[in-house]
Coordinates of C-alpha atoms in Angstrom, one line a residue:
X1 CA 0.0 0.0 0.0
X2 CA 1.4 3.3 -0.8
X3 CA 1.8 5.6 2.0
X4 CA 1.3 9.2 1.1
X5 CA 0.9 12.6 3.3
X6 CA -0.8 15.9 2.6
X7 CA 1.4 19.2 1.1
X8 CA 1.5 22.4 3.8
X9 CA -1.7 23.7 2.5
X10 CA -3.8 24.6 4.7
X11 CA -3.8 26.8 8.2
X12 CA -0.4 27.5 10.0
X13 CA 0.9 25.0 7.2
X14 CA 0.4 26.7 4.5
X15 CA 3.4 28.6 3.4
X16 CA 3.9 28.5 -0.3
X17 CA 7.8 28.8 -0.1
X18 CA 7.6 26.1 2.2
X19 CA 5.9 23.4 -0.2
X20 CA 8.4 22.2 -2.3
X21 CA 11.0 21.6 0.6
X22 CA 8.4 19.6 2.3
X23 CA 7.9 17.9 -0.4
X24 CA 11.3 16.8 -1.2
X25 CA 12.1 15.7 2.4
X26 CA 9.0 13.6 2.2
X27 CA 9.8 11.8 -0.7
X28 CA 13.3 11.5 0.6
X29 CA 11.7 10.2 4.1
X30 CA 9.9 7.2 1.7
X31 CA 6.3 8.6 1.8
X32 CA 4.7 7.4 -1.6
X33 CA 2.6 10.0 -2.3
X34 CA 1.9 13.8 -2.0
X35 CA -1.9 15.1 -1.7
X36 CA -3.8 18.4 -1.8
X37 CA -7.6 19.4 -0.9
X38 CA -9.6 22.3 -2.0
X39 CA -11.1 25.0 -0.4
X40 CA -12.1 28.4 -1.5
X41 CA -13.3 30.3 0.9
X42 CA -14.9 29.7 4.8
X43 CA -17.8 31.9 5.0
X44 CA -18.6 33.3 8.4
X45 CA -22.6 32.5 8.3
X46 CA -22.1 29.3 5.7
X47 CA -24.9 27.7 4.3
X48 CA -23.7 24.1 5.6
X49 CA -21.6 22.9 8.5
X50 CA -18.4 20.7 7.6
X51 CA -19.0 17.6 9.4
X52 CA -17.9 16.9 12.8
X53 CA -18.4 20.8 13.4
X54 CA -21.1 22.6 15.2
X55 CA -23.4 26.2 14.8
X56 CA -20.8 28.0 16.7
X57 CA -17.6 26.6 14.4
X58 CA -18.6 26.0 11.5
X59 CA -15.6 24.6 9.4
X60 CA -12.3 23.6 10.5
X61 CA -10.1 27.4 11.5
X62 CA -7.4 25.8 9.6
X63 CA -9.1 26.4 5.9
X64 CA -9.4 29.8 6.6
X65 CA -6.3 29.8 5.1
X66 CA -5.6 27.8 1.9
X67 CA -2.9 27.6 -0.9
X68 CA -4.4 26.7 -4.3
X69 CA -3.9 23.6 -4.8
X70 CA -2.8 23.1 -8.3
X71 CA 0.1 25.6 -7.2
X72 CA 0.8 23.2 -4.4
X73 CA 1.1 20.3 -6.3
X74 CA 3.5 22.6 -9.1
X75 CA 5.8 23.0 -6.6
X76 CA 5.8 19.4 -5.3
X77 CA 6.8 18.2 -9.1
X78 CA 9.6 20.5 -9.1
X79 CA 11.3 19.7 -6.1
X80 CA 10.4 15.9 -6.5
X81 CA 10.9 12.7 -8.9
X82 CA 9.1 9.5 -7.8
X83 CA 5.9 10.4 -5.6
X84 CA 2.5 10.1 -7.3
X85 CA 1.0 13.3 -7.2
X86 CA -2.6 13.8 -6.3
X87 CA -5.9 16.1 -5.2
X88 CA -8.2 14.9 -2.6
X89 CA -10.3 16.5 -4.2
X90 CA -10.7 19.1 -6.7
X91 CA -14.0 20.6 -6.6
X92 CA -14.5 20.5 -9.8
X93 CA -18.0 22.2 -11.3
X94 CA -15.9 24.9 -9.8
X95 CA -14.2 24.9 -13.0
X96 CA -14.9 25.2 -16.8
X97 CA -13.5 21.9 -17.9
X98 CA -11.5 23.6 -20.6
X99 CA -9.1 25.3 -18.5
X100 CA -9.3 22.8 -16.0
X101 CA -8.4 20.0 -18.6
X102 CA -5.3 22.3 -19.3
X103 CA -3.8 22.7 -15.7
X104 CA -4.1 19.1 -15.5
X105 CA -2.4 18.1 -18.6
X106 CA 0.4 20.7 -17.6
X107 CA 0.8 19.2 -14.2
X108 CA 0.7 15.9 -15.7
X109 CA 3.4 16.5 -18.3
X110 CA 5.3 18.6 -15.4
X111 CA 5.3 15.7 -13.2
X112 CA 6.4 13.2 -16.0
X113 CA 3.1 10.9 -15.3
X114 CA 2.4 11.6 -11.9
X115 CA -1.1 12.9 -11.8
X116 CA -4.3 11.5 -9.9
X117 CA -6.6 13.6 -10.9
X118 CA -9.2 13.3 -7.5
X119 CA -12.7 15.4 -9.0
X120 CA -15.7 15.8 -6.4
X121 CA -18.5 18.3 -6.1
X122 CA -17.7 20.0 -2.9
X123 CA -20.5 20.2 -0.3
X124 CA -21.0 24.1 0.8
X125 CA -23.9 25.8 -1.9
X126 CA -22.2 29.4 -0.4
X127 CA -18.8 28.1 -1.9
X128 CA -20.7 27.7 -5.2
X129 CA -22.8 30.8 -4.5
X130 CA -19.7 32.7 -4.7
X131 CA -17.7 31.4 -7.7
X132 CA -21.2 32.0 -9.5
X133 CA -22.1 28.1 -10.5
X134 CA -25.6 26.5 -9.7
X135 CA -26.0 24.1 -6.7
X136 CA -28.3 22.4 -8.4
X137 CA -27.3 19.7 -11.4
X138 CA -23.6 19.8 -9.4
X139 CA -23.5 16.1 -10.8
X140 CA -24.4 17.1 -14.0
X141 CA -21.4 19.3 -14.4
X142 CA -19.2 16.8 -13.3
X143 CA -20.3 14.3 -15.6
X144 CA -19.7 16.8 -18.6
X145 CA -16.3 17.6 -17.2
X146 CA -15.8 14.1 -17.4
X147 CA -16.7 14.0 -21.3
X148 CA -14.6 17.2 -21.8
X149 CA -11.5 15.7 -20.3
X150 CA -11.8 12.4 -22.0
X151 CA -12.4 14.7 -25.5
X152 CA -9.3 16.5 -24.5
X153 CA -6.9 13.5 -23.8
X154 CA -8.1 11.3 -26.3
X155 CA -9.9 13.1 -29.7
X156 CA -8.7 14.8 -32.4
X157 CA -9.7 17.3 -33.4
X158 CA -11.6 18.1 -29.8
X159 CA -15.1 19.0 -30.3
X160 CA -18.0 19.0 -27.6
X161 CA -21.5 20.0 -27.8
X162 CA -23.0 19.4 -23.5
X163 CA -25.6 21.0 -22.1
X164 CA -23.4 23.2 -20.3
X165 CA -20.2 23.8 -22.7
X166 CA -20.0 23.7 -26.1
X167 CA -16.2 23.4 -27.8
X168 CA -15.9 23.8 -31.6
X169 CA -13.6 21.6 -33.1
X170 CA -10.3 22.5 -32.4
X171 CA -6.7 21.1 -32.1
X172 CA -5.6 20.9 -28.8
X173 CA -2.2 19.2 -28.9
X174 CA -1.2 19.5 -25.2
X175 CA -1.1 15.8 -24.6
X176 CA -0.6 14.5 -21.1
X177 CA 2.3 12.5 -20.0
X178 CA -0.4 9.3 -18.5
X179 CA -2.3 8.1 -21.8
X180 CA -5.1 8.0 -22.3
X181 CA -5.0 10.1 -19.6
X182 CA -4.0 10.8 -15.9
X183 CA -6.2 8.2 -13.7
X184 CA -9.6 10.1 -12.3
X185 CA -10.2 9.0 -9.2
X186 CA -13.8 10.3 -7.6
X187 CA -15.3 11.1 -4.1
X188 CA -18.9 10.9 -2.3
X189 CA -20.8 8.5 -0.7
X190 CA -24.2 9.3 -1.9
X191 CA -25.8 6.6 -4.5
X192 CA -25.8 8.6 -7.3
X193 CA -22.1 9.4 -6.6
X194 CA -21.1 5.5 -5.9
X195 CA -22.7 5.1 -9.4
X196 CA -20.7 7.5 -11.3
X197 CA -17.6 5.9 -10.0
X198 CA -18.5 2.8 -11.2
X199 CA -19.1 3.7 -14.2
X200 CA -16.6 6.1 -15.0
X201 CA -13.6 6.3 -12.2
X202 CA -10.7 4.6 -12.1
X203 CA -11.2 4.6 -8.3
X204 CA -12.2 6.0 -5.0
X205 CA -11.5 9.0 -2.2
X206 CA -13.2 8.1 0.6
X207 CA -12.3 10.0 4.1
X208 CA -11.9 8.8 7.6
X209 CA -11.4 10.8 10.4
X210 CA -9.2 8.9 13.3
X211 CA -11.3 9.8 16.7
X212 CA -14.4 10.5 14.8
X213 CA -15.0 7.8 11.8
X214 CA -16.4 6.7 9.9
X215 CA -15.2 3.4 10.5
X216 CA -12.7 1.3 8.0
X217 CA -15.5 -1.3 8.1
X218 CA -18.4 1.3 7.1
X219 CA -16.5 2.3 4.0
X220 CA -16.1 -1.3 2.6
X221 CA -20.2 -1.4 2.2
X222 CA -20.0 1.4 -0.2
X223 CA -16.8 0.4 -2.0
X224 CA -18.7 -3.2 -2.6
X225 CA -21.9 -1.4 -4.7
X226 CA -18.6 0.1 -6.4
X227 CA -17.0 -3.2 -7.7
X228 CA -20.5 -4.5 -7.9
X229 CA -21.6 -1.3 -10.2
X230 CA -18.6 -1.3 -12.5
X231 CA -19.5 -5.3 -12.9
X232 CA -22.6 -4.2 -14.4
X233 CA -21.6 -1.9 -16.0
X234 CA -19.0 -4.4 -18.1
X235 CA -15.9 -3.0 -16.6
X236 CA -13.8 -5.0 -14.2
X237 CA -13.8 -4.2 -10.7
X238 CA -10.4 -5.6 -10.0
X239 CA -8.8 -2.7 -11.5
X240 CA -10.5 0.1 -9.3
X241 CA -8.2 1.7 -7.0
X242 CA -9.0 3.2 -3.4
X243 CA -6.8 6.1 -1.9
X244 CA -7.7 7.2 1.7
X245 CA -7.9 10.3 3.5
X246 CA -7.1 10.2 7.0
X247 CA -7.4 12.9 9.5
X248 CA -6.8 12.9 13.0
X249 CA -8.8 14.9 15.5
X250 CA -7.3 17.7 16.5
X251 CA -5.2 16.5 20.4
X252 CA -5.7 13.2 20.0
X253 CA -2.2 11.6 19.7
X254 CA -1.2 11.1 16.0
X255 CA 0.1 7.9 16.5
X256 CA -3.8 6.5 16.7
X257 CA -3.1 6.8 12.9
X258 CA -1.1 3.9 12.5
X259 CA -3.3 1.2 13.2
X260 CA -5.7 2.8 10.8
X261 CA -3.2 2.7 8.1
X262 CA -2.6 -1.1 9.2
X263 CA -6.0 -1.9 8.9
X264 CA -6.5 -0.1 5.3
X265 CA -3.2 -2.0 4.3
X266 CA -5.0 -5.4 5.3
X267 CA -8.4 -4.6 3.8
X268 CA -6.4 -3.6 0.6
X269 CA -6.4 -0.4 0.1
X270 CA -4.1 0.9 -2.8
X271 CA -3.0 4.1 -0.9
X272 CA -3.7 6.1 2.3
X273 CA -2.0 9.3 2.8
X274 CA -2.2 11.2 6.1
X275 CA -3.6 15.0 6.4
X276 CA -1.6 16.6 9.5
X277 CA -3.2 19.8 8.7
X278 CA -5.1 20.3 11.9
X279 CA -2.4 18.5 14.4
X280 CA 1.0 20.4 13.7
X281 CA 1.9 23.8 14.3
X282 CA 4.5 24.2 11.8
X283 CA 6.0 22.7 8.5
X284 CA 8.9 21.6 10.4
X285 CA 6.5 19.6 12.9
X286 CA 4.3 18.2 10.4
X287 CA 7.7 16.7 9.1
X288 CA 8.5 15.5 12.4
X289 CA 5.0 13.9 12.8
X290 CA 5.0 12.3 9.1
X291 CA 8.7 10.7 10.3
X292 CA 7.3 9.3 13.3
X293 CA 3.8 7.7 11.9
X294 CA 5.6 6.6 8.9
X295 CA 8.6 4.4 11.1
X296 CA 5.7 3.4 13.6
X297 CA 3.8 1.9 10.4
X298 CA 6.8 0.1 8.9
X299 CA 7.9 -1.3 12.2
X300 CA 4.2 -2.5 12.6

């Protein structure tokens, strides 16, 4: 299972400068992987509260501060040459799927074949209030993103014609490094979101949050409708990937993370990657903490 961490991007963490050297000692350290998340703004009256929070605190304090992520992960694939590179996720009707098709590609090409592209829909309607783009049909837009992308990375010329976007046929030869294309790995638990990664993913981002859940065995409910989804869908199930989130509430010891990571490891999870985001103080400490879980797993 590859072991993977999150980039300084969020709260005290996130210092720009500060991401590449992280990511470099990371890699050097053995972690596998190199994540990012996505948040654009934390409204102060928000129109839904991030789970595990309450009326009073909203959303996590550390996302009130937030390095784009797509720069994050830039500066990872300069300063690094063997981690897989990925967003956890990228909230992506957020985007037209032109230019995001483009920053991808880059980053792909960038990274030498790194990418794992991680798309979800977000969950605050303010974010989406303020970036101008409808609540409503969220899914929809995805699912044309999806067509866009594939158009992008596999077509030519590229045309589309979506209820949404329309591209005339063009040529678009920015090709990525990954062919057909970097791997799109989706998030959500919903139905209608298990359904669209069974048909169209090439794997899963569920979350768990150590101290709070949901449990390891919850999640494996969910990822068997996925297998059992793509299955009926004529795709085979046994290529489907999982990467997991793990957070840690915030003063529990870090080290509970371990025999989380142990237990994804034995259910077979193809990555896990650690978010220390709202337990260290400092780039320098979130190092230290990443050093310690990672010899505490391998010893385990």
């Amino acid at each position: 299972m590859r072991i993977g961490t999150a980039l300084p991007q969020f709260g005290p963490l996130a210092e720009p400068r500060l991401i590449a050297g992280f990511a470099a000692e990371a890699e050097r350290m053995g972690y596998d992987a190199l994540w990012t998340g996505d948040r654009a703004l934390t409204p102060l009256q928000p129109s839904d509260i991030y789970p595990g929070c309450t009326p009073e605190q909203p959303w996590p304090v550390e996302q009130a501060r937030a390095v784009d992520p797509i720069v994050a992960l830039t500066a990872a694939a300069t300063a690094t040459t063997r981690v897989r590179l990925g967003t956890s996720t990228l909230d992506a009707p957020w985007h037209t799927p032109l230019l995001l098709g483009r920053s991808l590609t880059s980053l792909d090409l960038l990274s030498q074949g790194r990418l794992d592209a991680g798309l979800g829909v977000g969950w605050m309607r303010t974010e989406y209030e303020a970036m101008g783009v409808p609540w409503a049909q969220r899914g929809a837009r995805l699912e044309e993103i999806l067509d866009v992308l594939q158009a992008m990375w596999t077509s030519d010329p590229v045309e589309h014609e979506g209820t949404f976007w329309r591209i005339p046929p063009s040529r678009m030869d920015l090709r990525p490094f990954q062919r057909p294309g970097p791997p799109i790995l989706l998030a959500g638990f919903a139905a209608v979101a298990l359904d669209r990664i069974a048909r169209r993913g090439d794997g899963w981002l569920p979350v768990t949050v150590v101290g709070a859940g949901p449990e390891l065995e919850f999640l494996e409910g969910p990822w068997q409708a996925i297998k059992q989804g793509a299955e009926a869908a004529g795709r085979d199930p046994g290529v489907l990937r999982r990467e997991l989130r793990v957070n840690i509430v915030p003063g529990l010891p870090v080290e509970a993370a371990v025999p989380v990571l142990q237990s994804a490891r034995e259910l077979g999870y193809d990555g896990a990657f650690l978010d220390l985001s709202y337990n260290a103080d400092s780039v320098d400490h979130a190092l230290e903490i990443a050093a310690d879980i990672l010899a505490r797993y391998h010893k385990g």
